[in-house]
CSV table of C-alpha atoms in Angstrom, one decimal:
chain,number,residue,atom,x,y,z
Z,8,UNK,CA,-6.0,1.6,30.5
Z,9,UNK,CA,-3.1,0.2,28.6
Z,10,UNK,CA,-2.4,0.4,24.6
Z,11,UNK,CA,-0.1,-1.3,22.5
Z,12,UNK,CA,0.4,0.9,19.3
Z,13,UNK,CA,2.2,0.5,16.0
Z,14,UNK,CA,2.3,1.7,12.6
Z,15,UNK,CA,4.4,0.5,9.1
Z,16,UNK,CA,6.4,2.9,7.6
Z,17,UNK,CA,2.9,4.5,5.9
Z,18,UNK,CA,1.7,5.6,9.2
Z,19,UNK,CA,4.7,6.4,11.1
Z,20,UNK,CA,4.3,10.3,11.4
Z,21,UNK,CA,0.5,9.7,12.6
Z,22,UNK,CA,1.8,6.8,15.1
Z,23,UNK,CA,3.6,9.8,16.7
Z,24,UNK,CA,1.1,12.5,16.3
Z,25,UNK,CA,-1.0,10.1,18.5
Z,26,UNK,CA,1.6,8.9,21.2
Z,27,UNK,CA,1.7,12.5,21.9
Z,28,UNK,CA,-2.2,12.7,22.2
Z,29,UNK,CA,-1.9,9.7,24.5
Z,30,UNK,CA,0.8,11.6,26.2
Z,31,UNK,CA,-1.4,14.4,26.8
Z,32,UNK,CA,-4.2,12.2,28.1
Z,33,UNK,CA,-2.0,10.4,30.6
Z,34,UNK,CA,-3.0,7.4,28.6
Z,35,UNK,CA,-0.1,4.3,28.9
Z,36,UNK,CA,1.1,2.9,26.0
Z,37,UNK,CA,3.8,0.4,24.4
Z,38,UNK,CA,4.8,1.5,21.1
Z,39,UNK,CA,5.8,-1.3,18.7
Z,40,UNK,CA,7.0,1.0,16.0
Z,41,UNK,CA,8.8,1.6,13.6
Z,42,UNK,CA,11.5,3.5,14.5
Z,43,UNK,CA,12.9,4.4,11.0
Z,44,UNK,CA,11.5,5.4,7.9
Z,45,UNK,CA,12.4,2.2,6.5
Z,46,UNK,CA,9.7,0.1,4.5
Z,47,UNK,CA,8.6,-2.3,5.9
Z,48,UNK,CA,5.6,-5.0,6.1
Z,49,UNK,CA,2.7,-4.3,8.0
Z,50,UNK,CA,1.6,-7.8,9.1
Z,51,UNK,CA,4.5,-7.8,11.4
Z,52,UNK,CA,3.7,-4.4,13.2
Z,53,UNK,CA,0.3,-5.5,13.5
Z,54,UNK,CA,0.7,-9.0,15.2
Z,55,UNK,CA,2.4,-7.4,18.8
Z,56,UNK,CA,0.0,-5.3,19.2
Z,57,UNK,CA,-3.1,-8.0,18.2
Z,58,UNK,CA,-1.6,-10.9,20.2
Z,59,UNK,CA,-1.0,-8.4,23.5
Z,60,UNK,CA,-4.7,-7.4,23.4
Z,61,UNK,CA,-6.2,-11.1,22.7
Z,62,UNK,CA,-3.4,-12.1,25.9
Z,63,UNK,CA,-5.2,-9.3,27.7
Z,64,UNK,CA,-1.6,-7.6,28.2
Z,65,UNK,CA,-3.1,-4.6,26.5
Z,66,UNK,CA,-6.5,-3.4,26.9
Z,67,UNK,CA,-6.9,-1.3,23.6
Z,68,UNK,CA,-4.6,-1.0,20.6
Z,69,UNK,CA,-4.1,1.7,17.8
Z,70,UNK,CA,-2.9,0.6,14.0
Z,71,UNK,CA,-2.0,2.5,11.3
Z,72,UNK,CA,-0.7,1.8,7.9
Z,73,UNK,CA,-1.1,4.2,4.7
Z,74,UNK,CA,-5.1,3.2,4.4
Z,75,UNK,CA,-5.4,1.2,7.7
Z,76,UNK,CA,-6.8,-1.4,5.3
Z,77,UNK,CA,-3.7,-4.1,5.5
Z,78,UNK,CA,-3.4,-3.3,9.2
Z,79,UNK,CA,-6.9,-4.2,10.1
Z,80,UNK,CA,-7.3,-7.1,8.0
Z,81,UNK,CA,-4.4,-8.6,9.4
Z,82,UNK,CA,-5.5,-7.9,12.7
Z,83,UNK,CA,-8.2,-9.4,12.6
Z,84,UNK,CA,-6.6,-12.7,11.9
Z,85,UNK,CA,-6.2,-12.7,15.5
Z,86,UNK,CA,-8.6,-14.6,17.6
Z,87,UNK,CA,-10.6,-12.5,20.0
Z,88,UNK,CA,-9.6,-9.2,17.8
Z,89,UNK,CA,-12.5,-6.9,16.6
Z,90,UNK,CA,-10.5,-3.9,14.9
Z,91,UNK,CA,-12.4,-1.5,13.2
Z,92,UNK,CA,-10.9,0.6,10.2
Z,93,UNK,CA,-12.0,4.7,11.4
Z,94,UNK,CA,-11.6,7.6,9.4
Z,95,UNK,CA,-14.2,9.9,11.0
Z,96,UNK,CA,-15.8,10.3,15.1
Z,97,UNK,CA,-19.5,9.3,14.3
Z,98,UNK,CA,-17.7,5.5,13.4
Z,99,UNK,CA,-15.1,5.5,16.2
Z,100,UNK,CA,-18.3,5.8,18.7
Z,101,UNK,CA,-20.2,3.7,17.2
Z,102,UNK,CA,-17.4,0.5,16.8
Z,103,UNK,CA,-17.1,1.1,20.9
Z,104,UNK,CA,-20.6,1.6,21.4
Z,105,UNK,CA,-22.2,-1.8,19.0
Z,106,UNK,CA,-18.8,-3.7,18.6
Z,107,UNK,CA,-17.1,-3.3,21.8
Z,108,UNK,CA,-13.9,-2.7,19.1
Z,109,UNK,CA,-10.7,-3.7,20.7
Z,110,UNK,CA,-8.5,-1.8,18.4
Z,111,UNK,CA,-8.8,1.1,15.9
Z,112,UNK,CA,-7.2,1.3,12.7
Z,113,UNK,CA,-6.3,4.6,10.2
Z,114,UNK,CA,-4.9,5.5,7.3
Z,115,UNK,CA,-2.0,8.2,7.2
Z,116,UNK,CA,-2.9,9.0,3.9
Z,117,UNK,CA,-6.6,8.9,4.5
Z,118,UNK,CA,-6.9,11.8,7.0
Z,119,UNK,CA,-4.9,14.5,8.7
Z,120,UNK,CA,-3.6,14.6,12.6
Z,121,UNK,CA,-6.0,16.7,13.6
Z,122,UNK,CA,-9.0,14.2,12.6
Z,123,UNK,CA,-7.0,11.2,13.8
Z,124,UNK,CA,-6.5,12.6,17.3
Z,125,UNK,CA,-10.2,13.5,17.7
Z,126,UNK,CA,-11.1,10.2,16.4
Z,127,UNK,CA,-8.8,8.5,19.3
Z,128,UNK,CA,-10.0,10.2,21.8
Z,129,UNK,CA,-13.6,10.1,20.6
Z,130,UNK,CA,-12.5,5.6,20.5
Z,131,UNK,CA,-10.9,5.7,24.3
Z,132,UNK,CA,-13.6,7.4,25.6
Z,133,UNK,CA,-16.6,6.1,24.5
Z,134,UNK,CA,-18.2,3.2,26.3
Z,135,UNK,CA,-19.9,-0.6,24.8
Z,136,UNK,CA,-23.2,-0.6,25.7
Z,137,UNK,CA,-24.3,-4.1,25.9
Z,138,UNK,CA,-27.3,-4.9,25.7
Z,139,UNK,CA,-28.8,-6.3,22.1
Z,140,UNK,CA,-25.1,-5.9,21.3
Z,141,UNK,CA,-23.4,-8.5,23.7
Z,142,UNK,CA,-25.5,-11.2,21.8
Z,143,UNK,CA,-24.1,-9.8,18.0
Z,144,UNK,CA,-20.5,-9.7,19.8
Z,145,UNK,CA,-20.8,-13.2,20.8
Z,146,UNK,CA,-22.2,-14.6,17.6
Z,147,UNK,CA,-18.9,-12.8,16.1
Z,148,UNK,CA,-16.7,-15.0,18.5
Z,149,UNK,CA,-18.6,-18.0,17.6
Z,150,UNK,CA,-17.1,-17.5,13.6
Z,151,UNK,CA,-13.9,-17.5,15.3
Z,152,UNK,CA,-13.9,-21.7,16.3
């Protein structure tokens, strides 16, 4: 598995709270930053990491932004994206499990570390599981054309 993940300036101390989770998991990732404390605008941290997933140079991807709210809407601008805005484990499964979600979106502000890395790991691990789904997923795609 490969991840492409990137915060704004809002989510930068989470964005490294959860490189080191992925660290721990032996998880490859690319991080698109930021590497400062700089403000900056969250569209453009968000667009790397959606256009390497719809490419299928990344398999999952992790945003985060101050809410996760400008980060997910932007990333879902992206054709073929289905990012889901998480702030607690029951939702993580169930965007994998009935949305097949290709990336995951938080908020720094929203939640602390300890949440957000239980909430990743809860995202990578859990499974779509087709079925009934497949056909909602596809009718998604179709609003895409």
């Amino acid at each position: 598995m490969r991840i492409a993940i990137s915060s704004d300036h809002g989510g930068n101390n989470l964005r490294r709270e959860i490189m080191q989770l992925l660290d721990e998991l032996h998880i490859s990732y690319e991080d698109f930053g930021p590497q400062s404390a700089d403000s900056v605008d969250y569209p453009d941290y968000a667009k790397p990491v959606s256009e390497g997933i719809a490419n299928g140079e990344f398999d999952k991807g992790i945003l985060i932004c101050g809410t996760g709210i400008g980060m997910s809407i932007a990333a879902n601008k992206v054709k073929g994206i289905r990012c889901a805005l998480v702030h607690d484990v029951f939702s993580a499964k169930a965007t994998r499990c009935h949305n097949d979600s290709n990336i995951i979106a938080m908020g720094e502000r929203v939640i602390g570390p300890g949440l957000a890395r239980e909430i990743v790991q809860t995202w990578l691990e859990t499974e779509f599981e087709g079925g009934r789904h497949t056909r909602r997923i596809e009718k998604i795609a179709e609003l895409e054309q």
